[in-house]
Amino acid sequence: MDEFDIIHRLFRPLTGTEALALQDDGAILAPSQTPLVITTDTMTEGVHFLPATPAHLIARKLLRVNLSDLAAMAAVPKGYTLTLTGPFDEAWLTDFAAGLGEDQPSFGVHLWGGDTCAGRTDRTATITAFGHTDNPLRRKGALPGDWLVLTAPVGEAAAGLALARGDIRPDALPPGVDGARLLMRYHLPTPRTDIARAARDMLTAGIDISDGLFSEAEHLAKASAVGLDMREAGAGISLAALAAMASTPELHRRVWQGGDDYELLLTIPPDAWPEFKDMSKAHGGHPVVVGTCTDDPHERLLPKDLPADLAKMGWADFRGWRHPFG
C-alpha cells in the first residue's frame, strides 16, 4: 500500500467533478455570485478522539463538525479537502473512507482533494470545508433584548465522552437513560445545516456549540458587545443529561463544562420566537430559549446553582479545560 494506491482506491470514489478525479495538482471550482465560507477543523488522537475509536466514526464526526461551522454561518455545504497524517494501516484507512462515503450523500458534499502523509506520531485528520451563502450569519450582530436560543438541548455529548473514557460505568446511569444514545451523541453530532439558512432573515447572530454552552455564549457576547442573562440556561440541558447528573455527581461539572454537542446558539428578537420554533422543528431541531442579551457588555447573569468557577469554562486547545474534571 502506498499513497497513490490509497488515493486511487479509497478516496477517488468520494470525489465530484471539481476534484478532476484527483489526477491534477488542484481542484477547479466554478465561480460563484455568493460569498464563499471556509472553515477548518483538526482531530488528533488522544486529544479529540480516543485511540480505540473506530475510524469510520472519526471520519463522520470530523466531517460533521466542519459542516456545523458552515451551518453556524448559514452557508450551504459544497465540498471539502482532507489531510491525514500518522501511522495508518490499510484497514484503518478503508474504514475511515467508508465513514466519509456514508455521510457525504446526506449532506450533499464531495471530497475535493487533500493530502496523506506517513508519520510516527499520533494520527491526525484535518478537513477544510467550503460553503456558499448570500447572507453570512456572524457572531457579531446580536442586540440587547434578543433571545439566546439553542437548536436543541445540550449535555448528552459530555456524558457520552465520560462513558467512552470509562470515567463512569453504564450501570451507574439511572433507569431510562440510554448509555448507547449518549455515546452516539458524542461520536456522531448532528450538524444543523438547514436551520440557520431557513431562519436567516430572523437571526441576528450565531455560533455552534463545540466547546461548551457558556464558552460559546461568551464568544458571541464579546463579538456583539452585549451582556448575557443566562439564569435560565438549565432549560438548555437535555433531560437525559440532567438525569445522569442527578445520579452521577461527577457528571455535574462535565455536563455544564462540556462541548461536542454541535448544536447552534442563535439570537433572535423575542417576537420571532414562534416562527423560529416552528421552522426549527420542521428541520429536525428541538429549540429552547436559554437566555437574553443585555445592554451591559460586562454583565454575566448565570444560574444560581452554578458554581462561580464554572462561569469561565470550556475547552480550548493548548490550554485544555479551564478546570479539571471532577
Short mmCIF file of C-alpha atoms in Angstrom, two decimals:
data_model
loop_
_atom_site.label_atom_id
_atom_site.label_comp_id
_atom_site.label_asym_id
_atom_site.label_seq_id
_atom_site.Cartn_x
_atom_site.Cartn_y
_atom_site.Cartn_z
CA MET A 1 0.00 0.00 0.00
CA ASP A 2 1.38 3.41 -0.97
CA GLU A 3 -0.03 6.92 -1.14
CA PHE A 4 -1.18 6.70 -4.73
CA ASP A 5 -2.86 3.37 -4.17
CA ILE A 6 -4.69 4.87 -1.18
CA ILE A 7 -5.84 7.83 -3.26
CA HIS A 8 -6.97 5.70 -6.20
CA ARG A 9 -8.82 3.01 -4.29
CA LEU A 10 -10.18 4.77 -1.20
CA PHE A 11 -10.56 8.47 -1.86
CA ARG A 12 -11.14 8.93 -5.60
CA PRO A 13 -14.63 7.34 -5.23
CA LEU A 14 -15.53 10.14 -2.79
CA THR A 15 -14.84 12.96 -5.28
CA GLY A 16 -17.06 15.05 -7.51
CA THR A 17 -16.21 16.68 -10.83
CA GLU A 18 -14.38 19.57 -9.14
CA ALA A 19 -11.60 17.25 -7.96
CA LEU A 20 -10.71 16.14 -11.52
CA ALA A 21 -10.54 12.52 -10.29
CA LEU A 22 -7.60 13.57 -8.08
CA GLN A 23 -5.33 13.40 -11.12
CA ASP A 24 -4.17 17.02 -11.06
CA ASP A 25 -2.43 19.29 -8.58
CA GLY A 26 -5.62 21.01 -7.51
CA ALA A 27 -9.38 21.15 -7.85
CA ILE A 28 -11.20 23.60 -10.13
CA LEU A 29 -14.21 25.39 -8.69
CA ALA A 30 -16.74 27.26 -10.79
CA PRO A 31 -17.06 30.96 -9.84
CA SER A 32 -19.98 31.84 -7.59
CA GLN A 33 -22.02 35.00 -7.19
CA THR A 34 -22.34 34.43 -3.43
CA PRO A 35 -19.66 34.66 -0.71
CA LEU A 36 -17.55 31.56 -0.10
CA VAL A 37 -17.39 30.40 3.52
CA ILE A 38 -14.33 28.35 4.54
CA THR A 39 -13.70 26.53 7.81
CA THR A 40 -11.10 24.06 9.09
CA ASP A 41 -11.10 21.59 11.98
CA THR A 42 -8.48 19.10 13.07
CA MET A 43 -8.91 15.98 15.21
CA THR A 44 -5.86 14.41 16.86
CA GLU A 45 -5.65 11.02 18.51
CA GLY A 46 -5.57 11.30 22.29
CA VAL A 47 -6.87 14.88 22.22
CA HIS A 48 -10.04 14.85 20.12
CA PHE A 49 -10.67 11.12 19.83
CA LEU A 50 -9.73 8.05 21.82
CA PRO A 51 -7.27 5.59 20.24
CA ALA A 52 -9.87 2.80 20.23
CA THR A 53 -12.49 4.87 18.38
CA PRO A 54 -13.46 3.19 15.09
CA ALA A 55 -12.09 5.08 12.11
CA HIS A 56 -15.47 5.46 10.40
CA LEU A 57 -16.82 7.30 13.46
CA ILE A 58 -13.80 9.61 13.49
CA ALA A 59 -14.33 10.41 9.80
CA ARG A 60 -18.04 11.09 10.17
CA LYS A 61 -17.56 13.29 13.22
CA LEU A 62 -14.75 15.27 11.58
CA LEU A 63 -16.90 15.97 8.55
CA ARG A 64 -19.89 16.87 10.69
CA VAL A 65 -18.05 19.30 12.97
CA ASN A 66 -16.86 21.20 9.91
CA LEU A 67 -20.37 21.26 8.47
CA SER A 68 -21.59 22.59 11.81
CA ASP A 69 -19.30 25.61 11.40
CA LEU A 70 -20.80 26.23 7.97
CA ALA A 71 -24.27 25.83 9.45
CA ALA A 72 -23.49 28.46 12.10
CA MET A 73 -22.84 30.95 9.29
CA ALA A 74 -25.97 29.93 7.34
CA ALA A 75 -23.88 28.50 4.49
CA VAL A 76 -24.81 25.71 2.09
CA PRO A 77 -22.12 22.98 2.23
CA LYS A 78 -20.43 22.37 -1.11
CA GLY A 79 -17.26 20.30 -0.63
CA TYR A 80 -14.17 19.67 1.46
CA THR A 81 -10.50 18.78 1.42
CA LEU A 82 -8.87 16.20 3.67
CA THR A 83 -5.40 15.82 5.16
CA LEU A 84 -4.32 12.67 7.01
CA THR A 85 -1.06 12.35 8.94
CA GLY A 86 0.10 9.45 11.05
CA PRO A 87 0.86 5.75 11.24
CA PHE A 88 -2.11 4.41 9.29
CA ASP A 89 -2.75 0.90 8.09
CA GLU A 90 -4.95 -0.21 5.21
CA ALA A 91 -7.81 -1.42 7.39
CA TRP A 92 -7.99 1.89 9.30
CA LEU A 93 -7.94 3.97 6.11
CA THR A 94 -10.56 1.78 4.45
CA ASP A 95 -12.86 2.20 7.42
CA PHE A 96 -12.21 5.97 7.51
CA ALA A 97 -13.05 6.36 3.82
CA ALA A 98 -16.20 4.28 4.31
CA GLY A 99 -17.36 6.68 7.03
CA LEU A 100 -16.97 9.66 4.71
CA GLY A 101 -18.78 7.80 1.96
CA GLU A 102 -21.66 7.07 4.32
CA ASP A 103 -22.19 10.73 5.28
CA GLN A 104 -21.47 12.56 2.03
CA PRO A 105 -24.86 11.88 0.39
CA SER A 106 -26.72 13.05 3.50
CA PHE A 107 -25.09 16.48 3.37
CA GLY A 108 -24.61 16.96 -0.37
CA VAL A 109 -20.81 17.23 -0.33
CA HIS A 110 -17.86 15.60 -2.10
CA LEU A 111 -14.15 15.38 -1.48
CA TRP A 112 -12.23 17.99 -3.48
CA GLY A 113 -8.68 16.89 -2.70
CA GLY A 114 -6.14 16.85 0.10
CA ASP A 115 -3.01 15.07 1.22
CA THR A 116 -1.88 11.93 3.00
CA CYS A 117 1.35 11.81 4.96
CA ALA A 118 3.01 8.96 6.83
CA GLY A 119 4.05 9.75 10.38
CA ARG A 120 5.21 8.15 13.60
CA THR A 121 3.20 10.29 15.99
CA ASP A 122 -0.48 10.17 16.88
CA ARG A 123 -2.92 10.07 14.00
CA THR A 124 -4.28 13.44 12.89
CA ALA A 125 -7.06 14.22 10.43
CA THR A 126 -7.95 17.68 9.12
CA ILE A 127 -10.88 18.76 6.98
CA THR A 128 -11.32 22.14 5.33
CA ALA A 129 -14.95 22.61 4.32
CA PHE A 130 -16.41 25.09 1.84
CA GLY A 131 -19.88 26.54 1.57
CA HIS A 132 -21.81 29.39 -0.04
CA THR A 133 -24.27 31.90 1.35
CA ASP A 134 -25.70 35.15 0.09
CA ASN A 135 -26.16 36.43 3.66
CA PRO A 136 -23.50 35.13 6.09
CA LEU A 137 -24.52 34.86 9.74
CA ARG A 138 -21.87 36.22 12.11
CA ARG A 139 -21.15 36.05 15.83
CA LYS A 140 -21.37 39.82 15.66
CA GLY A 141 -24.86 41.21 15.35
CA ALA A 142 -26.82 40.29 18.48
CA LEU A 143 -28.74 43.18 20.04
CA PRO A 144 -29.84 43.90 23.61
CA GLY A 145 -33.18 42.21 24.16
CA ASP A 146 -32.53 39.39 21.70
CA TRP A 147 -33.21 35.90 22.97
CA LEU A 148 -30.48 33.25 23.04
CA VAL A 149 -31.86 30.02 21.61
CA LEU A 150 -30.38 26.56 21.12
CA THR A 151 -31.41 24.43 18.18
CA ALA A 152 -31.71 21.52 20.67
CA PRO A 153 -30.72 20.85 24.30
CA VAL A 154 -27.08 20.04 25.01
CA GLY A 155 -25.12 17.98 27.54
CA GLU A 156 -25.53 14.45 26.24
CA ALA A 157 -22.23 14.51 24.36
CA ALA A 158 -20.31 15.37 27.54
CA ALA A 159 -21.92 12.44 29.32
CA GLY A 160 -21.12 10.24 26.32
CA LEU A 161 -17.47 11.23 26.49
CA ALA A 162 -17.36 10.26 30.16
CA LEU A 163 -18.73 6.84 29.19
CA ALA A 164 -16.28 6.46 26.31
CA ARG A 165 -13.36 7.26 28.59
CA GLY A 166 -14.56 4.77 31.18
CA ASP A 167 -14.87 7.52 33.79
CA ILE A 168 -18.40 6.40 34.58
CA ARG A 169 -19.93 2.95 34.15
CA PRO A 170 -23.08 2.38 32.13
CA ASP A 171 -24.68 0.70 35.14
CA ALA A 172 -24.20 3.93 37.10
CA LEU A 173 -26.72 5.68 34.86
CA PRO A 174 -30.31 5.90 36.12
CA PRO A 175 -33.09 3.79 34.60
CA GLY A 176 -34.38 5.30 31.39
CA VAL A 177 -31.08 6.91 30.41
CA ASP A 178 -29.71 5.15 27.34
CA GLY A 179 -25.91 4.95 27.54
CA ALA A 180 -25.67 3.93 23.88
CA ARG A 181 -27.51 7.10 22.87
CA LEU A 182 -25.17 9.23 24.96
CA LEU A 183 -22.17 7.60 23.28
CA MET A 184 -23.61 8.25 19.83
CA ARG A 185 -24.34 11.87 20.71
CA TYR A 186 -20.63 12.20 21.44
CA HIS A 187 -19.39 10.25 18.42
CA LEU A 188 -21.93 11.48 15.85
CA PRO A 189 -23.23 15.02 16.37
CA THR A 190 -25.96 16.29 14.07
CA PRO A 191 -24.90 19.46 12.22
CA ARG A 192 -27.93 21.72 11.87
CA THR A 193 -27.17 22.53 8.26
CA ASP A 194 -30.71 23.66 7.38
CA ILE A 195 -31.96 25.60 10.39
CA ALA A 196 -29.88 28.78 10.23
CA ARG A 197 -30.33 29.02 6.47
CA ALA A 198 -34.09 28.57 6.71
CA ALA A 199 -34.38 31.09 9.53
CA ARG A 200 -31.69 33.50 8.32
CA ASP A 201 -33.96 36.53 7.94
CA MET A 202 -34.96 36.46 11.62
CA LEU A 203 -31.48 35.73 13.08
CA THR A 204 -29.09 38.40 14.34
CA ALA A 205 -26.05 36.27 15.35
CA GLY A 206 -24.97 32.65 15.70
CA ILE A 207 -22.27 30.22 16.79
CA ASP A 208 -22.02 26.45 17.13
CA ILE A 209 -21.62 24.70 20.48
CA SER A 210 -18.33 22.87 20.07
CA ASP A 211 -16.53 23.87 23.27
CA GLY A 212 -19.32 24.33 25.81
CA LEU A 213 -22.50 26.41 26.13
CA PHE A 214 -21.13 29.21 28.31
CA SER A 215 -17.81 29.33 26.50
CA GLU A 216 -19.52 29.79 23.13
CA ALA A 217 -22.06 32.27 24.52
CA GLU A 218 -19.10 34.29 25.79
CA HIS A 219 -17.58 34.40 22.29
CA LEU A 220 -20.87 35.59 20.82
CA ALA A 221 -21.38 38.20 23.53
CA LYS A 222 -17.91 39.66 23.09
CA ALA A 223 -18.25 39.81 19.30
CA SER A 224 -21.64 41.53 19.60
CA ALA A 225 -20.72 43.73 22.60
CA VAL A 226 -23.76 42.60 24.59
CA GLY A 227 -24.23 41.18 28.07
CA LEU A 228 -25.72 37.80 28.94
CA ASP A 229 -28.61 36.89 31.20
CA MET A 230 -28.44 33.09 31.27
CA ARG A 231 -30.06 32.45 34.62
CA GLU A 232 -32.46 30.05 32.90
CA ALA A 233 -29.74 28.21 30.98
CA GLY A 234 -30.66 24.96 32.73
CA ALA A 235 -33.56 24.74 30.27
CA GLY A 236 -30.92 24.02 27.63
CA ILE A 237 -29.59 20.86 29.31
CA SER A 238 -31.25 17.72 27.97
CA LEU A 239 -33.48 15.64 30.23
CA ALA A 240 -31.19 12.63 29.79
CA ALA A 241 -28.14 14.67 30.78
CA LEU A 242 -29.98 16.10 33.81
CA ALA A 243 -31.00 12.61 34.92
CA ALA A 244 -27.44 11.37 34.51
CA MET A 245 -26.14 14.34 36.51
CA ALA A 246 -28.59 13.68 39.33
CA SER A 247 -27.47 10.08 39.79
CA THR A 248 -23.79 10.57 38.95
CA PRO A 249 -22.46 13.68 40.75
CA GLU A 250 -19.14 13.64 38.89
CA LEU A 251 -21.05 14.45 35.71
CA HIS A 252 -22.33 17.77 37.04
CA ARG A 253 -19.24 19.75 36.12
CA ARG A 254 -18.72 17.88 32.89
CA VAL A 255 -22.19 18.46 31.50
CA TRP A 256 -22.08 22.20 32.23
CA GLN A 257 -18.50 22.46 31.03
CA GLY A 258 -18.51 20.05 28.11
CA GLY A 259 -18.81 20.66 24.41
CA ASP A 260 -19.08 18.29 21.46
CA ASP A 261 -22.80 18.92 21.03
CA TYR A 262 -22.52 20.99 17.83
CA GLU A 263 -25.95 22.48 18.25
CA LEU A 264 -26.29 26.12 17.23
CA LEU A 265 -26.66 29.01 19.66
CA LEU A 266 -28.61 31.69 17.80
CA THR A 267 -30.01 35.10 18.71
CA ILE A 268 -33.44 36.31 17.63
CA PRO A 269 -35.84 39.12 18.54
CA PRO A 270 -38.43 37.77 21.00
CA ASP A 271 -41.31 38.30 18.57
CA ALA A 272 -39.59 35.95 16.09
CA TRP A 273 -39.67 33.02 18.53
CA PRO A 274 -42.98 31.41 17.42
CA GLU A 275 -41.94 31.38 13.77
CA PHE A 276 -38.39 30.25 14.57
CA LYS A 277 -39.64 27.44 16.80
CA ASP A 278 -41.91 26.06 14.07
CA MET A 279 -39.26 26.40 11.38
CA SER A 280 -36.59 24.77 13.55
CA LYS A 281 -38.83 21.81 14.38
CA ALA A 282 -39.62 21.39 10.69
CA HIS A 283 -35.89 20.85 10.11
CA GLY A 284 -35.37 18.39 12.96
CA GLY A 285 -34.50 20.80 15.76
CA HIS A 286 -35.87 20.93 19.29
CA PRO A 287 -35.39 24.64 20.04
CA VAL A 288 -35.15 26.03 23.55
CA VAL A 289 -34.59 29.54 24.94
CA VAL A 290 -31.56 29.73 27.25
CA GLY A 291 -31.14 33.44 27.88
CA THR A 292 -31.35 37.06 26.81
CA CYS A 293 -28.79 39.55 25.53
CA THR A 294 -28.49 42.61 27.77
CA ASP A 295 -27.24 46.12 27.10
CA ASP A 296 -24.32 45.97 29.56
CA PRO A 297 -21.49 44.20 27.70
CA HIS A 298 -19.88 43.25 31.01
CA GLU A 299 -22.99 41.66 32.53
CA ARG A 300 -22.99 37.89 33.06
CA LEU A 301 -26.00 36.52 34.94
CA LEU A 302 -25.77 32.76 35.50
CA PRO A 303 -27.94 30.05 37.06
CA LYS A 304 -27.95 30.49 40.83
CA ASP A 305 -27.00 26.85 41.47
CA LEU A 306 -23.99 27.02 39.15
CA PRO A 307 -20.61 27.17 40.93
CA ALA A 308 -18.97 30.51 40.25
CA ASP A 309 -15.80 28.90 38.91
CA LEU A 310 -17.78 27.23 36.14
CA ALA A 311 -18.72 30.55 34.57
CA LYS A 312 -15.47 30.59 32.58
CA MET A 313 -15.37 27.06 31.36
CA GLY A 314 -14.98 25.23 28.11
CA TRP A 315 -12.37 23.55 26.00
CA ALA A 316 -9.52 25.38 24.26
CA ASP A 317 -6.60 23.67 22.56
CA PHE A 318 -3.17 24.26 24.12
CA ARG A 319 -4.87 25.22 27.39
CA GLY A 320 -7.28 22.28 27.63
CA TRP A 321 -10.16 22.53 30.08
CA ARG A 322 -10.24 25.65 32.22
CA HIS A 323 -10.97 23.46 35.24
CA PRO A 324 -10.14 19.81 35.82
CA PHE A 325 -12.81 17.16 35.57
CA GLY A 326 -14.15 16.08 38.92
#
